[in-house]
mmCIF file of C-alpha atoms and ligand atoms in Angstrom:
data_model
loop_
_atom_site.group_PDB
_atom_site.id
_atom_site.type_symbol
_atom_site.label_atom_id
_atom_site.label_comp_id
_atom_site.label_asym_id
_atom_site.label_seq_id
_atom_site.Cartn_x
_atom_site.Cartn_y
_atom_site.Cartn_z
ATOM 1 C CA UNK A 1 -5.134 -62.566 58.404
ATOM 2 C CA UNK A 2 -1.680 -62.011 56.304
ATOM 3 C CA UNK A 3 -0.684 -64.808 53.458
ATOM 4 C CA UNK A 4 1.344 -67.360 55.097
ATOM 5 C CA UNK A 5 5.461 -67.455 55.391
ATOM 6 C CA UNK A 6 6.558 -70.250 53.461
ATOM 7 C CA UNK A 7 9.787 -70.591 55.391
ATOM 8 C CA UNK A 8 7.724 -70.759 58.612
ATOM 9 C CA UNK A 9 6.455 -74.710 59.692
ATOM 10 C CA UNK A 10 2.579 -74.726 59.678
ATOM 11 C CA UNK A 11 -0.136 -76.926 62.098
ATOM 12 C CA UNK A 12 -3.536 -77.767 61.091
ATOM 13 C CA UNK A 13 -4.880 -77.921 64.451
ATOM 14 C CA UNK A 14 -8.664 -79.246 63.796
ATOM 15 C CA UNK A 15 -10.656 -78.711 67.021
ATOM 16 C CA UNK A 16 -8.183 -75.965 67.193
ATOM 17 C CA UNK A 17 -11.086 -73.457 68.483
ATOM 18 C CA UNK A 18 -12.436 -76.539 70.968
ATOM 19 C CA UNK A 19 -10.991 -76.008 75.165
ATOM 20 C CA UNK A 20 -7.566 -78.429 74.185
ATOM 21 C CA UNK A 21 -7.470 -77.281 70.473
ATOM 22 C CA UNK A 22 -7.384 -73.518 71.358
ATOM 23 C CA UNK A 23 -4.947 -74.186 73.974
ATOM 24 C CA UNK A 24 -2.456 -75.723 71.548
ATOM 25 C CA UNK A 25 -2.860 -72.911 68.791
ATOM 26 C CA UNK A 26 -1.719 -70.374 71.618
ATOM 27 C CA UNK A 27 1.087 -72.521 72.501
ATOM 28 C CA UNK A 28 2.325 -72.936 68.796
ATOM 29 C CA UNK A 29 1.981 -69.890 68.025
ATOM 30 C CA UNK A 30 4.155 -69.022 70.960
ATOM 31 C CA UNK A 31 6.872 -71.390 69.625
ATOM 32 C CA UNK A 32 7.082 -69.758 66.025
ATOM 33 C CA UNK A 33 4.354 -71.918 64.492
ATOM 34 C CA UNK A 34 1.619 -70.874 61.693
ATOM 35 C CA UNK A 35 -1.850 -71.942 62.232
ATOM 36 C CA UNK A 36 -4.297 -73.062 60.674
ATOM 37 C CA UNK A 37 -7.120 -74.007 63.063
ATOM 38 C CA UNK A 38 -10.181 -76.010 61.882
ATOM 39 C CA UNK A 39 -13.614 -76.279 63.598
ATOM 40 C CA UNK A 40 -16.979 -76.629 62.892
ATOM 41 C CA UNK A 41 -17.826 -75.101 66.219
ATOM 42 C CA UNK A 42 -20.751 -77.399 67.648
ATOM 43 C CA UNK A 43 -19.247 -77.922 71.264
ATOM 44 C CA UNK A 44 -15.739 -75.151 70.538
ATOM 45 C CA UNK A 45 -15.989 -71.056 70.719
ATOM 46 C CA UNK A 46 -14.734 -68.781 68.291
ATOM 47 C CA UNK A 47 -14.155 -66.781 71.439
ATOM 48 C CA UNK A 48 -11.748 -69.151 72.668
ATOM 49 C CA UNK A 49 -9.549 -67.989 69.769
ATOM 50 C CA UNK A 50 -11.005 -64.846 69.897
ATOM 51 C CA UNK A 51 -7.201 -63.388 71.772
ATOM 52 C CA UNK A 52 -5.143 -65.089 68.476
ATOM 53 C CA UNK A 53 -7.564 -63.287 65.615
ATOM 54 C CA UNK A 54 -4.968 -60.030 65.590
ATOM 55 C CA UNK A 55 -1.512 -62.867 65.246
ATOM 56 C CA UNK A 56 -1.322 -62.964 61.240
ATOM 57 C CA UNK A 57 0.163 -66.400 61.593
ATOM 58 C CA UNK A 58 -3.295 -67.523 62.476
ATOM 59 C CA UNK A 59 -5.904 -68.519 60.196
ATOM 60 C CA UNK A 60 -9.722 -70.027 61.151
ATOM 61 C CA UNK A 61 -11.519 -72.500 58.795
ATOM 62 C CA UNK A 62 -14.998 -73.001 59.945
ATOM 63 C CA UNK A 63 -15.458 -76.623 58.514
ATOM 64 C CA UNK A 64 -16.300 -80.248 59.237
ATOM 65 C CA UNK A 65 -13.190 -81.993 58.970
ATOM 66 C CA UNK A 66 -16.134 -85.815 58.639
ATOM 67 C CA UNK A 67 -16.611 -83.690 55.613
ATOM 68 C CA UNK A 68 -13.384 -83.577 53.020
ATOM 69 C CA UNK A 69 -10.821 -81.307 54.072
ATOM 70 C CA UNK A 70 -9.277 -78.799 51.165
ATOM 71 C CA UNK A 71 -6.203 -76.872 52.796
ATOM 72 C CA UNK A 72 -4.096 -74.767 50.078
ATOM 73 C CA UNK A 73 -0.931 -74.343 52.587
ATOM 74 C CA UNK A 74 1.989 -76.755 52.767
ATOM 75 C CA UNK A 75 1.403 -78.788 55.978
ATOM 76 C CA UNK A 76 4.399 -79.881 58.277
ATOM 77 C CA UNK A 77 2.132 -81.097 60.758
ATOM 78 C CA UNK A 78 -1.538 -82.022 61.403
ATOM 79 C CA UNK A 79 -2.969 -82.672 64.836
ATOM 80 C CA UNK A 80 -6.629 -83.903 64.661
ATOM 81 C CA UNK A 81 -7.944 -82.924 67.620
ATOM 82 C CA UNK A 82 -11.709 -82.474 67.122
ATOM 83 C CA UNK A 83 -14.323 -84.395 68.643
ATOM 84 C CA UNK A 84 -17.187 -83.560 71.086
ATOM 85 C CA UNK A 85 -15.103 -84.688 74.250
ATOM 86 C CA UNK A 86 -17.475 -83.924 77.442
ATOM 87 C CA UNK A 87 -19.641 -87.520 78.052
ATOM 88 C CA UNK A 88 -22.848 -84.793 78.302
ATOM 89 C CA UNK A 89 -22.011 -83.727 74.530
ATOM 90 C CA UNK A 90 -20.916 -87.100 72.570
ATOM 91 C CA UNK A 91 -24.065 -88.703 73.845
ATOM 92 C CA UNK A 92 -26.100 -85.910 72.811
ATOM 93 C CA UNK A 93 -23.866 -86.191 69.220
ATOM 94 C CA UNK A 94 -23.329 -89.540 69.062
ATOM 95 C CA UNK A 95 -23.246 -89.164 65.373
ATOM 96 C CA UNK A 96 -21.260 -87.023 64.898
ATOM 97 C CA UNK A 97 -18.617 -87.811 67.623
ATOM 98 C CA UNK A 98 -18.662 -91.312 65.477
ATOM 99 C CA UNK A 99 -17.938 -89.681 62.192
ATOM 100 C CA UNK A 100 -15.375 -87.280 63.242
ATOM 101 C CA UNK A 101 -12.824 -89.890 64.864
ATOM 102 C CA UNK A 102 -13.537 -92.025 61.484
ATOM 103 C CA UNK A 103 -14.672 -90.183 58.836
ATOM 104 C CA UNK A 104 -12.508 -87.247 60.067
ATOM 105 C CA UNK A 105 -9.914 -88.980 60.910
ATOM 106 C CA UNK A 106 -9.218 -90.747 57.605
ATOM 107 C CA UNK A 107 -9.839 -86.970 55.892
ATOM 108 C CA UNK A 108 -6.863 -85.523 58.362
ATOM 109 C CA UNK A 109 -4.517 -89.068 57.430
ATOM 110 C CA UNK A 110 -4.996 -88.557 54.339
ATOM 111 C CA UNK A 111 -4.693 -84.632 54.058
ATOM 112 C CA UNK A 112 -1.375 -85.648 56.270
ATOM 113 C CA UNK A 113 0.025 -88.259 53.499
ATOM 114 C CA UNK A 114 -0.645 -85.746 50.603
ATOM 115 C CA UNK A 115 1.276 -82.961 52.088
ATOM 116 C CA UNK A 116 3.977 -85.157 54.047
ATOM 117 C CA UNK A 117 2.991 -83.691 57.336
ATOM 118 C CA UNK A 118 3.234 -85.492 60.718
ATOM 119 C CA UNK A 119 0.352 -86.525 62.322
ATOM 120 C CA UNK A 120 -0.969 -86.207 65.823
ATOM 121 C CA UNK A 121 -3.991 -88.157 66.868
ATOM 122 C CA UNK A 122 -5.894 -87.156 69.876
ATOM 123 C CA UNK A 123 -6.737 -90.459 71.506
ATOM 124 C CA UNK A 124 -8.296 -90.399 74.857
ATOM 125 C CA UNK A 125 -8.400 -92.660 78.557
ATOM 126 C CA UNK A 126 -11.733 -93.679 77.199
ATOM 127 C CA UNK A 127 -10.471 -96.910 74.740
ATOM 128 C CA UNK A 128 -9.438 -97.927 78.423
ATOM 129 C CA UNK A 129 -13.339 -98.068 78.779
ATOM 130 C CA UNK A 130 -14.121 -99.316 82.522
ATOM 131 C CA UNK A 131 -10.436 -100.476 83.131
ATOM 132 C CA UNK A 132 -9.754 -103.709 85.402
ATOM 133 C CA UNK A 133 -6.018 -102.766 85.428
ATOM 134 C CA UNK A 134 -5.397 -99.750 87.425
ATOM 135 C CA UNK A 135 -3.429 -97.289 86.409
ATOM 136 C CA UNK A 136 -3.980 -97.790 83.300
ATOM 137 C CA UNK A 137 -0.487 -98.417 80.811
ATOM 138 C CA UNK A 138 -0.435 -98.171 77.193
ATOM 139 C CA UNK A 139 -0.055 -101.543 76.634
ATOM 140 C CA UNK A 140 -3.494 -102.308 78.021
ATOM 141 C CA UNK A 141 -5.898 -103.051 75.872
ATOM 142 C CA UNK A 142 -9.111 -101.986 77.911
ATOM 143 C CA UNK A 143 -12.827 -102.770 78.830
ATOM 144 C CA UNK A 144 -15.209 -100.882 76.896
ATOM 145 C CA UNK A 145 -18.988 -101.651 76.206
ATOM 146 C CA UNK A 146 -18.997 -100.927 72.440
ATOM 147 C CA UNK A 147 -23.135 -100.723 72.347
ATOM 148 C CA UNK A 148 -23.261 -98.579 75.477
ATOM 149 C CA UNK A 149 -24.050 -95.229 75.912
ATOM 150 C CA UNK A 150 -20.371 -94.363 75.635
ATOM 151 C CA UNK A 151 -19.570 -96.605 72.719
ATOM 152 C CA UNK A 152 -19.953 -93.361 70.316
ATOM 153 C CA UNK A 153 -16.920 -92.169 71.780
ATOM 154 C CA UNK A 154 -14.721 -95.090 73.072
ATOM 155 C CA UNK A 155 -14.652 -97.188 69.432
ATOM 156 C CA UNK A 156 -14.636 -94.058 67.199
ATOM 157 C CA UNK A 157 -10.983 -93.263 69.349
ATOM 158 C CA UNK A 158 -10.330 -96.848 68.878
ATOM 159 C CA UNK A 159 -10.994 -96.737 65.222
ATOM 160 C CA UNK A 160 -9.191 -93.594 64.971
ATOM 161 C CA UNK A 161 -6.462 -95.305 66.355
ATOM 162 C CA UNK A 162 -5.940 -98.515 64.720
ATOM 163 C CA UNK A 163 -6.196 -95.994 61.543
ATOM 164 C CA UNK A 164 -3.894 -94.008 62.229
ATOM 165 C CA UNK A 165 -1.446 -97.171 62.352
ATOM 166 C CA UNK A 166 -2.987 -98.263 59.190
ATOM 167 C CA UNK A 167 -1.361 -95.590 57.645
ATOM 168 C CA UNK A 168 1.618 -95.264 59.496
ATOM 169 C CA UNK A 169 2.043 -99.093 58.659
ATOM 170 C CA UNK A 170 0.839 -98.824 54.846
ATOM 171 C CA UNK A 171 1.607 -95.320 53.890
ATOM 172 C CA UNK A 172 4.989 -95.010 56.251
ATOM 173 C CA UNK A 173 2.861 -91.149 57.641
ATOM 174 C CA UNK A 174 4.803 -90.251 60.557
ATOM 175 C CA UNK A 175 2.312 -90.792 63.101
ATOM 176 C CA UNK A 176 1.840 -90.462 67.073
ATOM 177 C CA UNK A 177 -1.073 -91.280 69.207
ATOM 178 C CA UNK A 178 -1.729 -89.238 72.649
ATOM 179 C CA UNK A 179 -4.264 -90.700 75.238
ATOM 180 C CA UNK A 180 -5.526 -87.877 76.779
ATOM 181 C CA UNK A 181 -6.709 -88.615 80.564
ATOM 182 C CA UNK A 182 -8.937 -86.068 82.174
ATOM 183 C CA UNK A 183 -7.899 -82.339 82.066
ATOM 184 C CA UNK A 184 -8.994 -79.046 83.075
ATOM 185 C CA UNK A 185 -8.790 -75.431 82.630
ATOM 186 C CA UNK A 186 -9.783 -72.173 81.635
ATOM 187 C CA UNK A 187 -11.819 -72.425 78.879
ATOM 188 C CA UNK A 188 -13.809 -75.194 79.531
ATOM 189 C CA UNK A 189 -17.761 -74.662 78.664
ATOM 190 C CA UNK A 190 -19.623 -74.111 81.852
ATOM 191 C CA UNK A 191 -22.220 -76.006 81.078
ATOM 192 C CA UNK A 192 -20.710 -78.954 79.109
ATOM 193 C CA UNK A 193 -21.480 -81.284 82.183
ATOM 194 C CA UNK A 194 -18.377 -82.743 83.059
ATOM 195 C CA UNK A 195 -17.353 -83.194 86.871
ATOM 196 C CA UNK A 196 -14.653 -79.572 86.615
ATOM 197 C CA UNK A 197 -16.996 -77.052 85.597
ATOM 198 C CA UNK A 198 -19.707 -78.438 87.177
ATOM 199 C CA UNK A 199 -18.481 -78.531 90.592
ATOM 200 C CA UNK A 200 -16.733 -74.993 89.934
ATOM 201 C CA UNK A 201 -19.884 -73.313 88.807
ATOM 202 C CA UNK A 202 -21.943 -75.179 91.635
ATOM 203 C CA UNK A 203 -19.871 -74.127 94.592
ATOM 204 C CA UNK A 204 -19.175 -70.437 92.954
ATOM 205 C CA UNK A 205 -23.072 -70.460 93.126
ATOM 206 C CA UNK A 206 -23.854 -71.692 96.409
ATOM 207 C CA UNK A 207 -25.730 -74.631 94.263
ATOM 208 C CA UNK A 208 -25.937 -78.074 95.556
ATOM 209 C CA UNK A 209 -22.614 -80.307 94.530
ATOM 210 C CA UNK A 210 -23.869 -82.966 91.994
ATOM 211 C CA UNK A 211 -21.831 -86.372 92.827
ATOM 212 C CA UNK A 212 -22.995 -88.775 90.684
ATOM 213 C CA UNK A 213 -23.016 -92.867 92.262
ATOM 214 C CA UNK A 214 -21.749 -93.103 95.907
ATOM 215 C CA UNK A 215 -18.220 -90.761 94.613
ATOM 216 C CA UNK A 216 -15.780 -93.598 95.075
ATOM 217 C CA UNK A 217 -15.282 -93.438 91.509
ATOM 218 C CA UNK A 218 -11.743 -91.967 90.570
ATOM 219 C CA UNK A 219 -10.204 -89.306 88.252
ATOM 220 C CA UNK A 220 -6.887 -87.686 87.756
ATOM 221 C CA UNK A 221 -6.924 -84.126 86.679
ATOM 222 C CA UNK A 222 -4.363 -82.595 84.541
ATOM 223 C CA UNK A 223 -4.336 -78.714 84.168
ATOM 224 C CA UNK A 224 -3.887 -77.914 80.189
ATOM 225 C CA UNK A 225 -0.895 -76.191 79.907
ATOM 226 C CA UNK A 226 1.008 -79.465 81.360
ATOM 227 C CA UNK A 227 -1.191 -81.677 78.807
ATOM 228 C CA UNK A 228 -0.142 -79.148 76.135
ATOM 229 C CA UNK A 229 4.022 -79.374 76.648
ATOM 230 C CA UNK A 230 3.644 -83.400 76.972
ATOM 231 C CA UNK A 231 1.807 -82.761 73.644
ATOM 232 C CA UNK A 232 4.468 -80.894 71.708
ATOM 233 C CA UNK A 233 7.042 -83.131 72.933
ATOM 234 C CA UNK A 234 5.331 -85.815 71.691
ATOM 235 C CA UNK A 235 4.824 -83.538 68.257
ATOM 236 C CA UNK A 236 8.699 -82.940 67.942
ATOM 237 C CA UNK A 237 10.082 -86.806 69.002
ATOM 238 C CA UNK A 238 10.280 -89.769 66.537
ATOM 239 C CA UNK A 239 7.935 -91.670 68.253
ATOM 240 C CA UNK A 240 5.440 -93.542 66.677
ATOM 241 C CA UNK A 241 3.587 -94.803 69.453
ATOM 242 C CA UNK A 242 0.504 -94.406 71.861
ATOM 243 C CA UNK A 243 1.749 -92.555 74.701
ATOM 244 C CA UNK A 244 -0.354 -91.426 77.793
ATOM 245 C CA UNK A 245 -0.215 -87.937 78.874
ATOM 246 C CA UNK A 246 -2.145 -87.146 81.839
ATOM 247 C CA UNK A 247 -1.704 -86.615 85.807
ATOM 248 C CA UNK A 248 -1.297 -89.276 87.780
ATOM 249 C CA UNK A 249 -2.436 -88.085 90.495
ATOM 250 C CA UNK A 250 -5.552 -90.030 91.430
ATOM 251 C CA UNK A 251 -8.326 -88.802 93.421
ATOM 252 C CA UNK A 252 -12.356 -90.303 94.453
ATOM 253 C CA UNK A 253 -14.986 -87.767 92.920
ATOM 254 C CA UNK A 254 -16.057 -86.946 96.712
ATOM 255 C CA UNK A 255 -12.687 -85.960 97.471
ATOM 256 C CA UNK A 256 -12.487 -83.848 94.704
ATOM 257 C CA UNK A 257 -16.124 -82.212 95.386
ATOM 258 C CA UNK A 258 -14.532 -81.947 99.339
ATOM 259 C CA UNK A 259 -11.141 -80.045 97.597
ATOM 260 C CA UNK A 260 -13.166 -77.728 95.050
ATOM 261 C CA UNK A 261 -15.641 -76.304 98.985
ATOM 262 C CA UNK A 262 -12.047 -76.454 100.413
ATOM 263 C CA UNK A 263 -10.984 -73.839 97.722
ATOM 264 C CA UNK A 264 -13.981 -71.688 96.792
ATOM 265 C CA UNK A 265 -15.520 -71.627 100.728
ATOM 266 C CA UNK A 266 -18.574 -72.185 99.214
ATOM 267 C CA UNK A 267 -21.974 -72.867 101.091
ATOM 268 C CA UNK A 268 -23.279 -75.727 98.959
ATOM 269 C CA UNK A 269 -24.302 -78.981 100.031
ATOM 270 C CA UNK A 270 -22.986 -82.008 98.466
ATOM 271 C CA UNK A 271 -25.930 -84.013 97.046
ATOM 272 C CA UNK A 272 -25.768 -87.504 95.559
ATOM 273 C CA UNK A 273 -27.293 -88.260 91.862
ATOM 274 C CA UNK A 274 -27.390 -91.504 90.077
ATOM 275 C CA UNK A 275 -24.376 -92.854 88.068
ATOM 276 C CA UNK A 276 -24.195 -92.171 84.508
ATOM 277 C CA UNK A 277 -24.347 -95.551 82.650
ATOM 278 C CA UNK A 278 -20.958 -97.105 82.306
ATOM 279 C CA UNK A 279 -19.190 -94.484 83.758
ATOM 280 C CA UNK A 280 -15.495 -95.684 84.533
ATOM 281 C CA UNK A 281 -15.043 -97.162 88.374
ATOM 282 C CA UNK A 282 -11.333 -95.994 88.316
ATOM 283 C CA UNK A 283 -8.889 -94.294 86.354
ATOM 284 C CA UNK A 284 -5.877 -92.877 86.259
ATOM 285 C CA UNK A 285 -2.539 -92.580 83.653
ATOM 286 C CA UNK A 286 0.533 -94.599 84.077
ATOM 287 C CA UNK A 287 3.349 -92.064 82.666
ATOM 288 C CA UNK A 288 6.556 -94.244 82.563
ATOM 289 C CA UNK A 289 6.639 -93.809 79.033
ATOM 290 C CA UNK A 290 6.208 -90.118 78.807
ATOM 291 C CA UNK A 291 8.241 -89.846 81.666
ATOM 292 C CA UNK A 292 10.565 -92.053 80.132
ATOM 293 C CA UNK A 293 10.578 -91.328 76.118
ATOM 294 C CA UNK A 294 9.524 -87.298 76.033
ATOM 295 C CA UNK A 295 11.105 -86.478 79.450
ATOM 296 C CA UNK A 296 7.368 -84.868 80.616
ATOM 297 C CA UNK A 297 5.579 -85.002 83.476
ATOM 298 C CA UNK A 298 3.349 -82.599 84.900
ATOM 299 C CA UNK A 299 4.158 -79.874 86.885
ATOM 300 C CA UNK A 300 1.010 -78.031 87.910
ATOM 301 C CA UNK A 301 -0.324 -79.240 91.426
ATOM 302 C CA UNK A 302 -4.144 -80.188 91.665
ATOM 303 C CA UNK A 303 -4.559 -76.763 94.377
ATOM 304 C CA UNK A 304 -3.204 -74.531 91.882
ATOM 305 C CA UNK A 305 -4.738 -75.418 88.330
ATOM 306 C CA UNK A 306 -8.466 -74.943 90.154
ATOM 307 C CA UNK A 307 -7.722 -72.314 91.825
ATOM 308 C CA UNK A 308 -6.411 -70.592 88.041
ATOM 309 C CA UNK A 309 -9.644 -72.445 86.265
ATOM 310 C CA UNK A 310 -11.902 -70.888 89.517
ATOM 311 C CA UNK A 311 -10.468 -67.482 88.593
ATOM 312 C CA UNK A 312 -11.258 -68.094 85.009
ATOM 313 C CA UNK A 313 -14.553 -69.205 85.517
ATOM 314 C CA UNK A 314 -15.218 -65.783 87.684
ATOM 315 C CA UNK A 315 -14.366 -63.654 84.889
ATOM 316 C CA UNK A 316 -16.226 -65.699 81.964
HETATM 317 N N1 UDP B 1 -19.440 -86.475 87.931
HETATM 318 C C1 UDP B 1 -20.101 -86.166 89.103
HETATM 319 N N2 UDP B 1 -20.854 -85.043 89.130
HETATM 320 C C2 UDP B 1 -20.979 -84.203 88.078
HETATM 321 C C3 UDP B 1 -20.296 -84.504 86.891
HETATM 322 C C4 UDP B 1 -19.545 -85.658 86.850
HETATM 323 O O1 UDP B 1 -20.007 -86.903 90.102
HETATM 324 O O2 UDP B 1 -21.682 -83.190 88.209
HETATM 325 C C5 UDP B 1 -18.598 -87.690 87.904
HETATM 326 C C6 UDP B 1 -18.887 -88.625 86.733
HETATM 327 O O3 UDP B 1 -19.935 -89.509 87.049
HETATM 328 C C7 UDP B 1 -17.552 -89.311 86.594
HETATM 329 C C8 UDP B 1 -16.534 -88.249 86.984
HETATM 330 O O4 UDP B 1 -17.266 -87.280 87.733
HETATM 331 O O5 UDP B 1 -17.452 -90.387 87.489
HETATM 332 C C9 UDP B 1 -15.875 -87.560 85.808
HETATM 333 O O6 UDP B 1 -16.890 -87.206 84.910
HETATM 334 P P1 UDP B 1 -16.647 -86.277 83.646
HETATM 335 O O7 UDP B 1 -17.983 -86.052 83.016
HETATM 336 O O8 UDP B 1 -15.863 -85.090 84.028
HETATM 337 O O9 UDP B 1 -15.747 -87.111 82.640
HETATM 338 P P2 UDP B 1 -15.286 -88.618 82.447
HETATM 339 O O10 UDP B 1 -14.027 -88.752 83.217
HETATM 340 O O11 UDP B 1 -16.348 -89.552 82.962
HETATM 341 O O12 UDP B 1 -15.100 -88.718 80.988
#
């Protein structure tokens, strides 16, 4: 780790060693960024920053950013994206996932207004809750069950949000909100329980396919690298906005199970477990405004992200 160019634009990036996070630090770093990634490492892996150690515009800060955040660098941006993400984590955390999108995410505004950085919040599909509008536009306001199981996750995002106006309202931060819909990719935990790895590791096993509920429930994948552009488009433009990146490409959860034994040949047997509590009927991303504001949308076909995450999951 070398000092830090002071001609050169630096990122805080806090979840920056999390499966998103680690993702973006790569792709910055790529572009000409420096880095400073943040984690406290409960549900991210050093490892999946392990490849960026050796880049000297890369430095890791092992630290809860609930906790107050002391950075010595000038800033030009900060993207906040830590949180436990994976329903199988946050309501294991539920604490935690609540104080990092409030605490943590008036520690990152206000480590953004002191060094007049940019700020990028990493929203999420959730504060759409168990949407009766489908897709699902920005300007929807959504259906979530703030006492429920997923409550921990779908109000701190809210909260994070209507924050993160606060100060863009009151303090004049230059502020942008992403709603991240589902995505996938290498470097997703195995065994953080979401529908991805599971089914990956399941099939690559020979292990019964766990479909949880009947399967009619829906989901549109996005593979990370296309999140990741819509991301640093949305980092660059003047926008001040919620915008929803995601792919809106929407598929039922048996589908999916019946395109992951398509891929991977795989002799498993899909089984049927009960649905998770409040677990969203439908959902899927309506782009316009990306498609219309940051000129993204994402390129990566459903066949060919699994097939790279599959090979990923092989070697890990
Ligand atoms: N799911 C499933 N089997 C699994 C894991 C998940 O059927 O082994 C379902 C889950 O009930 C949900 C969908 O897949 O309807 C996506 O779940 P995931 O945990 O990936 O994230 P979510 O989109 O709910 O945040």
């Amino acid at each position: 780790m070398g000092v830090f160019d002071i001609k050169m634009k630096t990122v805080l990036v806090t979840g920056g060693a999390g499966f998103i996070g680690s993702h973006l630090c790569g792709f910055l770093l790529d572009k000409g960024y420096q880095i400073i990634a943040m984690d406290n490492l409960i549900t991210g892996g050093i490892k999946n920053i392990e490849h960026l150690r050796s880049n000297n515009n890369l430095k890791f800060i092992n630290h809860d950013v609930s906790k107050h955040i002391v950075v010595n660098e000038g800033l030009d941006f900060v993207m906040h994206f830590a949180s436990p993400a994976s329903p199988v984590d946050y309501q294991k955390i539920p604490i935690q996932t609540l104080k990092v999108g409030s605490l943590g995410t008036h520690n990152t505004l206000g480590l953004a207004l002191a060094k007049k950085a940019k700020y990028v919040l990493a929203s999420t599909s959730e504060v759409y809750g168990d949407p009766l509008v489908n897709p699902q536009p920005e300007s929807y306001w959504g259906n979530v069950n703030p006492i429920g199981v997923r409550g921990c996750y779908d109000e701190s995002k809210r909260f994070a949000e209507a924050l993160t106006m606060a100060y863009h309202r009151i303090h004049n931060v230059d502020t942008k909100i992403v709603r991240i819909f589902n995505t996938y990719g290498p470097r997703m935990r195995k065994e953080d329980g979401r529908v991805v790895p599971n089914f990956i590791n399941q099939a690559l096993k020979n292990k019964p396919i766990t479909i949880y509920g009947d399967g009619k429930q829906t989901r549109s994948f996005c593979y990370v690298s296309d999140l990741v552009e819509g991301i640093y488009k949305l980092m660059l433009s003047d926008l001040n906005e919620t915008v929803n990146l995601g792919n809106p490409e929407e598929h039922s959860i048996f589908e999916f199970a019946e395109i992951i034994k398509g891929i991977t040949k795989t002799k498993s047997k899909i089984v049927f477990k009960p649905l998770p509590v409040d677990d969203p009927h439908v959902r899927c991303p309506d782009i316009a405004k990306a498609k219309k504001l940051l000129k993204w949308k994402p390129k990566v076909e459903l066949k060919e992200g699994i097939i790279k995450t599959i090979e990923w999951f092989k070697g890990n």
